[in-house]
């Protein structure tokens, strides 16, 4: 789950991940629910399969209909600590590991992949 204020680089990071064969679940509004202690997400039908590309508009994207959420990525406008203490973010009573990330560097997609491999 990619988090941050408007203009933080969430969609840009998502588009770069999609460019590496990841799949979009949802953009801007996401249905989130729990089942057996796990957190899941899906797109509302009205926006499924689409993402906003700043400066271009709404574009189609490769998607998955739903997915289990295992990591939250907080997009920050500045560099983050080199060796931060583990952080978590609670959604619907489920704690997800939280990766604070400046999404602008090209390595941001690799940082997300590396964080997922440590789970």
N, CA and C atoms as an extended XYZ file, in Angstrom:
357
Properties=species:S:1:pos:R:3:atomname:S:1:resname:S:1:resid:I:1 pbc="F F F"
N         0.858       -1.155        0.000 N   UNK     1
C         0.000        0.000        0.000 CA  UNK     1
C         0.908        1.223        0.000 C   UNK     1
N         0.745        2.083       -0.992 N   UNK     2
C         1.564        3.283       -1.114 CA  UNK     2
C         0.772        4.452       -0.542 C   UNK     2
N         1.392        5.176        0.392 N   UNK     3
C         0.734        6.258        1.113 CA  UNK     3
C         1.468        7.577        0.904 C   UNK     3
N         0.745        8.682        1.052 N   UNK     4
C         1.364        9.998        1.020 CA  UNK     4
C         0.368       11.037        0.555 C   UNK     4
N         0.698       12.306        0.777 N   UNK     5
C        -0.197       13.381        0.341 CA  UNK     5
C        -0.184       13.540       -1.179 C   UNK     5
N        -1.130       14.315       -1.676 N   UNK     6
C        -1.188       14.604       -3.109 CA  UNK     6
C         0.143       15.190       -3.575 C   UNK     6
N         0.654       14.696       -4.679 N   UNK     7
C         1.904       15.197       -5.237 CA  UNK     7
C         3.155       14.574       -4.635 C   UNK     7
N         2.992       13.604       -3.731 N   UNK     8
C         4.147       13.000       -3.060 CA  UNK     8
C         4.900       12.006       -3.943 C   UNK     8
N         4.297       11.578       -5.051 N   UNK     9
C         4.959       10.628       -5.937 CA  UNK     9
C         4.398        9.224       -5.878 C   UNK     9
N         3.220        9.059       -5.283 N   UNK    10
C         2.622        7.723       -5.154 CA  UNK    10
C         2.349        7.090       -6.518 C   UNK    10
N         1.655        7.805       -7.379 N   UNK    11
C         1.318        7.247       -8.688 CA  UNK    11
C         2.563        7.058       -9.542 C   UNK    11
N         3.520        7.969       -9.440 N   UNK    12
C         4.771        7.823      -10.185 CA  UNK    12
C         5.492        6.543       -9.760 C   UNK    12
N         5.580        6.314       -8.457 N   UNK    13
C         6.206        5.085       -7.961 CA  UNK    13
C         5.415        3.872       -8.435 C   UNK    13
N         4.093        3.929       -8.358 N   UNK    14
C         3.264        2.813       -8.812 CA  UNK    14
C         3.475        2.539      -10.296 C   UNK    14
N         3.546        3.581      -11.117 N   UNK    15
C         3.769        3.399      -12.551 CA  UNK    15
C         5.133        2.760      -12.823 C   UNK    15
N         6.154        3.147      -12.058 N   UNK    16
C         7.473        2.518      -12.239 CA  UNK    16
C         7.457        1.065      -11.807 C   UNK    16
N         6.725        0.748      -10.748 N   UNK    17
C         6.589       -0.652      -10.337 CA  UNK    17
C         5.836       -1.450      -11.406 C   UNK    17
N         4.778       -0.878      -11.952 N   UNK    18
C         4.026       -1.530      -13.026 CA  UNK    18
C         4.934       -1.772      -14.233 C   UNK    18
N         5.824       -0.825      -14.497 N   UNK    19
C         6.787       -0.973      -15.587 CA  UNK    19
C         7.744       -2.141      -15.382 C   UNK    19
N         7.827       -2.633      -14.152 N   UNK    20
C         8.657       -3.798      -13.832 CA  UNK    20
C         7.799       -5.038      -13.587 C   UNK    20
N         6.649       -5.060      -14.209 N   UNK    21
C         5.725       -6.199      -14.194 CA  UNK    21
C         4.977       -6.400      -12.884 C   UNK    21
N         4.924       -5.386      -12.027 N   UNK    22
C         4.039       -5.445      -10.882 CA  UNK    22
C         2.639       -5.137      -11.399 C   UNK    22
N         1.639       -5.322      -10.569 N   UNK    23
C         0.262       -5.067      -10.965 CA  UNK    23
C        -0.388       -4.062      -10.017 C   UNK    23
N        -1.203       -3.190      -10.580 N   UNK    24
C        -1.964       -2.207       -9.815 CA  UNK    24
C        -3.176       -2.873       -9.191 C   UNK    24
N        -3.440       -2.548       -7.959 N   UNK    25
C        -4.696       -2.956       -7.339 CA  UNK    25
C        -5.688       -1.807       -7.490 C   UNK    25
N        -5.294       -0.619       -7.035 N   UNK    26
C        -6.207        0.508       -7.073 CA  UNK    26
C        -5.426        1.815       -6.975 C   UNK    26
N        -6.015        2.882       -7.484 N   UNK    27
C        -5.417        4.215       -7.407 CA  UNK    27
C        -6.425        5.159       -6.756 C   UNK    27
N        -5.964        5.963       -5.836 N   UNK    28
C        -6.750        6.997       -5.155 CA  UNK    28
C        -7.764        6.485       -4.127 C   UNK    28
N        -8.545        5.495       -4.448 N   UNK    29
C        -9.520        4.979       -3.498 CA  UNK    29
C        -9.448        3.457       -3.543 C   UNK    29
N        -9.317        2.850       -2.378 N   UNK    30
C        -9.141        1.402       -2.312 CA  UNK    30
C       -10.042        0.815       -1.236 C   UNK    30
N       -10.717       -0.262       -1.568 N   UNK    31
C       -11.493       -1.008       -0.569 CA  UNK    31
C       -10.513       -1.881        0.199 C   UNK    31
N       -10.523       -1.779        1.522 N   UNK    32
C        -9.627       -2.558        2.374 CA  UNK    32
C       -10.477       -3.315        3.379 C   UNK    32
N       -10.146       -4.589        3.606 N   UNK    33
C       -10.866       -5.402        4.575 CA  UNK    33
C        -9.926       -6.418        5.191 C   UNK    33
N       -10.365       -6.987        6.300 N   UNK    34
C        -9.576       -8.017        6.967 CA  UNK    34
C       -10.288       -9.358        6.834 C   UNK    34
N        -9.488      -10.401        6.863 N   UNK    35
C        -9.996      -11.760        6.867 CA  UNK    35
C        -8.966      -12.634        7.550 C   UNK    35
N        -9.372      -13.295        8.623 N   UNK    36
C        -8.501      -14.190        9.381 CA  UNK    36
C        -7.179      -13.516        9.767 C   UNK    36
N        -7.260      -12.261       10.192 N   UNK    37
C        -6.100      -11.530       10.676 CA  UNK    37
C        -5.209      -10.932        9.608 C   UNK    37
N        -5.568      -11.079        8.334 N   UNK    38
C        -4.788      -10.499        7.240 CA  UNK    38
C        -5.569       -9.351        6.614 C   UNK    38
N        -4.848       -8.456        5.957 N   UNK    39
C        -5.428       -7.277        5.332 CA  UNK    39
C        -5.429       -7.455        3.818 C   UNK    39
N        -6.555       -7.110        3.179 N   UNK    40
C        -6.700       -7.266        1.730 CA  UNK    40
C        -7.181       -5.962        1.116 C   UNK    40
N        -6.946       -5.801       -0.200 N   UNK    41
C        -7.350       -4.594       -0.903 CA  UNK    41
C        -7.871       -4.938       -2.291 C   UNK    41
N        -8.798       -4.114       -2.763 N   UNK    42
C        -9.343       -4.229       -4.115 CA  UNK    42
C        -9.804       -2.847       -4.567 C   UNK    42
N        -9.901       -2.677       -5.861 N   UNK    43
C       -10.370       -1.407       -6.413 CA  UNK    43
C       -11.888       -1.409       -6.532 C   UNK    43
N       -12.517       -0.281       -6.272 N   UNK    44
C       -13.938       -0.163       -6.599 CA  UNK    44
C       -14.107       -0.310       -8.119 C   UNK    44
N       -15.203       -0.877       -8.565 N   UNK    45
C       -15.420       -1.125       -9.996 CA  UNK    45
C       -15.264        0.132      -10.843 C   UNK    45
N       -15.666        1.277      -10.327 N   UNK    46
C       -15.640        2.514      -11.111 CA  UNK    46
C       -14.238        2.956      -11.509 C   UNK    46
N       -13.209        2.552      -10.757 N   UNK    47
C       -11.848        3.000      -11.086 CA  UNK    47
C       -10.891        1.843      -11.366 C   UNK    47
N       -11.383        0.634      -11.388 N   UNK    48
C       -10.523       -0.539      -11.596 CA  UNK    48
C        -9.788       -0.443      -12.933 C   UNK    48
N        -8.495       -0.760      -12.896 N   UNK    49
C        -7.701       -0.807      -14.120 CA  UNK    49
C        -7.191        0.527      -14.613 C   UNK    49
N        -7.344        1.576      -13.789 N   UNK    50
C        -6.914        2.911      -14.221 CA  UNK    50
C        -6.097        3.587      -13.131 C   UNK    50
N        -5.163        4.407      -13.573 N   UNK    51
C        -4.321        5.173      -12.666 CA  UNK    51
C        -4.086        6.553      -13.273 C   UNK    51
N        -3.966        7.555      -12.407 N   UNK    52
C        -3.701        8.900      -12.896 CA  UNK    52
C        -2.207        9.092      -13.069 C   UNK    52
N        -1.806        9.461      -14.272 N   UNK    53
C        -0.416        9.798      -14.564 CA  UNK    53
C        -0.348       11.322      -14.643 C   UNK    53
N         0.276       11.927      -13.640 N   UNK    54
C         0.306       13.388      -13.549 CA  UNK    54
C         0.860       13.985      -14.847 C   UNK    54
N         0.133       14.957      -15.375 N   UNK    55
C         0.526       15.625      -16.603 CA  UNK    55
C        -0.001       14.944      -17.859 C   UNK    55
N        -0.513       13.715      -17.724 N   UNK    56
C        -1.048       12.983      -18.873 CA  UNK    56
C        -2.546       12.770      -18.712 C   UNK    56
N        -2.953       12.339      -17.519 N   UNK    57
C        -4.357       12.056      -17.256 CA  UNK    57
C        -4.538       10.629      -16.793 C   UNK    57
N        -5.726       10.106      -16.960 N   UNK    58
C        -6.054        8.749      -16.535 CA  UNK    58
C        -5.610        7.782      -17.624 C   UNK    58
N        -4.842        6.764      -17.226 N   UNK    59
C        -4.357        5.765      -18.176 CA  UNK    59
C        -4.705        4.373      -17.662 C   UNK    59
N        -4.746        3.426      -18.564 N   UNK    60
C        -4.988        2.029      -18.198 CA  UNK    60
C        -3.713        1.415      -17.643 C   UNK    60
N        -3.872        0.449      -16.756 N   UNK    61
C        -2.715       -0.219      -16.153 CA  UNK    61
C        -3.029       -1.690      -15.956 C   UNK    61
N        -1.983       -2.516      -15.987 N   UNK    62
C        -2.145       -3.935      -15.678 CA  UNK    62
C        -2.528       -4.055      -14.213 C   UNK    62
N        -3.522       -4.883      -13.937 N   UNK    63
C        -4.051       -4.947      -12.580 CA  UNK    63
C        -4.179       -6.374      -12.071 C   UNK    63
N        -4.414       -6.444      -10.780 N   UNK    64
C        -4.883       -7.657      -10.103 CA  UNK    64
C        -6.205       -7.266       -9.468 C   UNK    64
N        -7.156       -8.172       -9.414 N   UNK    65
C        -8.453       -7.801       -8.844 CA  UNK    65
C        -8.402       -7.556       -7.338 C   UNK    65
N        -7.511       -8.242       -6.639 N   UNK    66
C        -7.376       -8.076       -5.192 CA  UNK    66
C        -6.015       -8.621       -4.774 C   UNK    66
N        -5.571       -8.211       -3.597 N   UNK    67
C        -4.283       -8.701       -3.090 CA  UNK    67
C        -4.239       -8.578       -1.575 C   UNK    67
N        -3.432       -9.423       -0.968 N   UNK    68
C        -3.151       -9.305        0.462 CA  UNK    68
C        -2.101       -8.206        0.626 C   UNK    68
N        -2.331       -7.324        1.570 N   UNK    69
C        -1.383       -6.243        1.845 CA  UNK    69
C        -0.396       -6.709        2.911 C   UNK    69
N         0.901       -6.534        2.645 N   UNK    70
C         1.923       -6.972        3.598 CA  UNK    70
C         2.924       -5.872        3.929 C   UNK    70
N         2.860       -4.721        3.224 N   UNK    71
C         3.804       -3.625        3.442 CA  UNK    71
C         3.123       -2.304        3.118 C   UNK    71
N         3.372       -1.302        3.949 N   UNK    72
C         2.942        0.068        3.663 CA  UNK    72
C         4.186        0.872        3.309 C   UNK    72
N         4.090        1.678        2.264 N   UNK    73
C         5.197        2.527        1.823 CA  UNK    73
C         4.742        3.972        1.964 C   UNK    73
N         5.420        4.730        2.826 N   UNK    74
C         5.094        6.141        3.039 CA  UNK    74
C         6.023        6.992        2.181 C   UNK    74
N         5.459        7.674        1.188 N   UNK    75
C         6.245        8.528        0.300 CA  UNK    75
C         6.536        9.853        1.002 C   UNK    75
N         7.820       10.160        1.140 N   UNK    76
C         8.274       11.373        1.817 CA  UNK    76
C         9.041       12.249        0.840 C   UNK    76
N         8.996       13.569        1.026 N   UNK    77
C         9.661       14.475        0.084 CA  UNK    77
C        11.156       14.676        0.359 C   UNK    77
N        11.727       13.865        1.224 N   UNK    78
C        13.150       14.043        1.547 CA  UNK    78
C        13.784       12.677        1.788 C   UNK    78
N        15.096       12.682        1.840 N   UNK    79
C        15.827       11.449        2.122 CA  UNK    79
C        15.440       10.939        3.510 C   UNK    79
N        15.518        9.637        3.698 N   UNK    80
C        15.158        9.026        4.974 CA  UNK    80
C        16.419        8.534        5.680 C   UNK    80
N        16.252        8.161        6.950 N   UNK    81
C        17.379        7.662        7.738 CA  UNK    81
C        17.999        6.435        7.072 C   UNK    81
N        19.299        6.286        7.248 N   UNK    82
C        19.994        5.140        6.665 CA  UNK    82
C        19.584        3.833        7.330 C   UNK    82
N        19.503        3.803        8.640 N   UNK    83
C        19.156        2.589        9.380 CA  UNK    83
C        18.061        2.892       10.393 C   UNK    83
N        16.843        3.103        9.906 N   UNK    84
C        15.758        3.472       10.824 CA  UNK    84
C        15.292        2.290       11.670 C   UNK    84
N        14.710        2.612       12.800 N   UNK    85
C        14.068        1.594       13.625 CA  UNK    85
C        12.842        1.075       12.878 C   UNK    85
N        12.486       -0.187       13.050 N   UNK    86
C        11.282       -0.714       12.392 CA  UNK    86
C        10.044        0.103       12.782 C   UNK    86
N         9.215        0.385       11.791 N   UNK    87
C         7.974        1.116       12.008 CA  UNK    87
C         6.813        0.297       11.463 C   UNK    87
N         5.616        0.586       11.983 N   UNK    88
C         4.418       -0.112       11.545 CA  UNK    88
C         3.299        0.895       11.385 C   UNK    88
N         2.314        0.544       10.566 N   UNK    89
C         1.112        1.361       10.386 CA  UNK    89
C        -0.085        0.431       10.507 C   UNK    89
N        -1.061        0.826       11.312 N   UNK    90
C        -2.231       -0.010       11.576 CA  UNK    90
C        -3.370        0.359       10.627 C   UNK    90
N        -3.929       -0.674       10.006 N   UNK    91
C        -5.089       -0.537        9.132 CA  UNK    91
C        -6.115       -1.565        9.571 C   UNK    91
N        -7.298       -1.115        9.921 N   UNK    92
C        -8.391       -2.017       10.304 CA  UNK    92
C        -7.939       -3.046       11.338 C   UNK    92
N        -7.101       -2.611       12.264 N   UNK    93
C        -6.633       -3.492       13.327 CA  UNK    93
C        -5.462       -4.383       12.968 C   UNK    93
N        -4.914       -4.259       11.764 N   UNK    94
C        -3.779       -5.070       11.323 CA  UNK    94
C        -2.564       -4.162       11.156 C   UNK    94
N        -1.452       -4.528       11.800 N   UNK    95
C        -0.212       -3.765       11.668 CA  UNK    95
C         0.575       -4.226       10.449 C   UNK    95
N         0.932       -3.275        9.583 N   UNK    96
C         1.803       -3.565        8.443 CA  UNK    96
C         3.160       -2.918        8.683 C   UNK    96
N         4.254       -3.576        8.294 N   UNK    97
C         5.546       -2.912        8.325 CA  UNK    97
C         5.467       -1.661        7.448 C   UNK    97
N         6.129       -0.594        7.879 N   UNK    98
C         6.090        0.679        7.170 CA  UNK    98
C         7.480        1.027        6.661 C   UNK    98
N         7.597        1.224        5.356 N   UNK    99
C         8.834        1.668        4.728 CA  UNK    99
C         8.681        3.141        4.394 C   UNK    99
N         9.468        4.004        5.058 N   UNK   100
C         9.491        5.428        4.717 CA  UNK   100
C        10.467        5.573        3.554 C   UNK   100
N        10.029        6.255        2.485 N   UNK   101
C        10.789        6.248        1.244 CA  UNK   101
C        10.627        7.561        0.495 C   UNK   101
N        11.731        8.099       -0.011 N   UNK   102
C        11.670        9.186       -0.980 CA  UNK   102
C        11.466        8.498       -2.330 C   UNK   102
N        10.290        8.643       -2.962 N   UNK   103
C        10.010        7.883       -4.178 CA  UNK   103
C        10.698        8.406       -5.436 C   UNK   103
N        11.378        9.547       -5.354 N   UNK   104
C        11.936       10.168       -6.555 CA  UNK   104
C        13.155        9.463       -7.136 C   UNK   104
N        14.080        8.947       -6.345 N   UNK   105
C        15.244        8.283       -6.955 CA  UNK   105
C        14.837        7.042       -7.752 C   UNK   105
N        15.605        6.732       -8.781 N   UNK   106
C        15.337        5.555       -9.604 CA  UNK   106
C        15.367        4.276       -8.772 C   UNK   106
N        16.144        4.272       -7.707 N   UNK   107
C        16.268        3.076       -6.878 CA  UNK   107
C        15.055        2.819       -5.992 C   UNK   107
N        14.083        3.713       -5.976 N   UNK   108
C        12.919        3.549       -5.099 CA  UNK   108
C        12.198        2.235       -5.364 C   UNK   108
N        12.066        1.831       -6.628 N   UNK   109
C        11.381        0.574       -6.920 CA  UNK   109
C        12.175       -0.613       -6.373 C   UNK   109
N        13.487       -0.522       -6.432 N   UNK   110
C        14.326       -1.587       -5.884 CA  UNK   110
C        14.250       -1.616       -4.362 C   UNK   110
N        14.099       -0.465       -3.749 N   UNK   111
C        13.961       -0.406       -2.291 CA  UNK   111
C        12.658       -1.086       -1.852 C   UNK   111
N        11.582       -0.865       -2.581 N   UNK   112
C        10.312       -1.520       -2.249 CA  UNK   112
C        10.461       -3.029       -2.394 C   UNK   112
N        11.072       -3.469       -3.500 N   UNK   113
C        11.272       -4.909       -3.705 CA  UNK   113
C        12.145       -5.512       -2.587 C   UNK   113
N        13.201       -4.798       -2.208 N   UNK   114
C        14.086       -5.300       -1.139 CA  UNK   114
C        13.339       -5.386        0.190 C   UNK   114
N        12.512       -4.386        0.485 N   UNK   115
C        11.740       -4.397        1.732 CA  UNK   115
C        10.794       -5.597        1.761 C   UNK   115
N        10.176       -5.915        0.642 N   UNK   116
C         9.267       -7.060        0.572 CA  UNK   116
C        10.021       -8.375        0.776 C   UNK   116
N        11.238       -8.450        0.304 N   UNK   117
C        12.022       -9.677        0.455 CA  UNK   117
C        12.431       -9.927        1.899 C   UNK   117
N        12.446       -8.877        2.730 N   UNK   118
C        12.835       -9.046        4.122 CA  UNK   118
C        11.676       -9.492        4.995 C   UNK   118
N        10.476       -9.511        4.459 N   UNK   119
C         9.287       -9.887        5.246 CA  UNK   119
C         9.174      -11.385        5.376 C   UNK   119
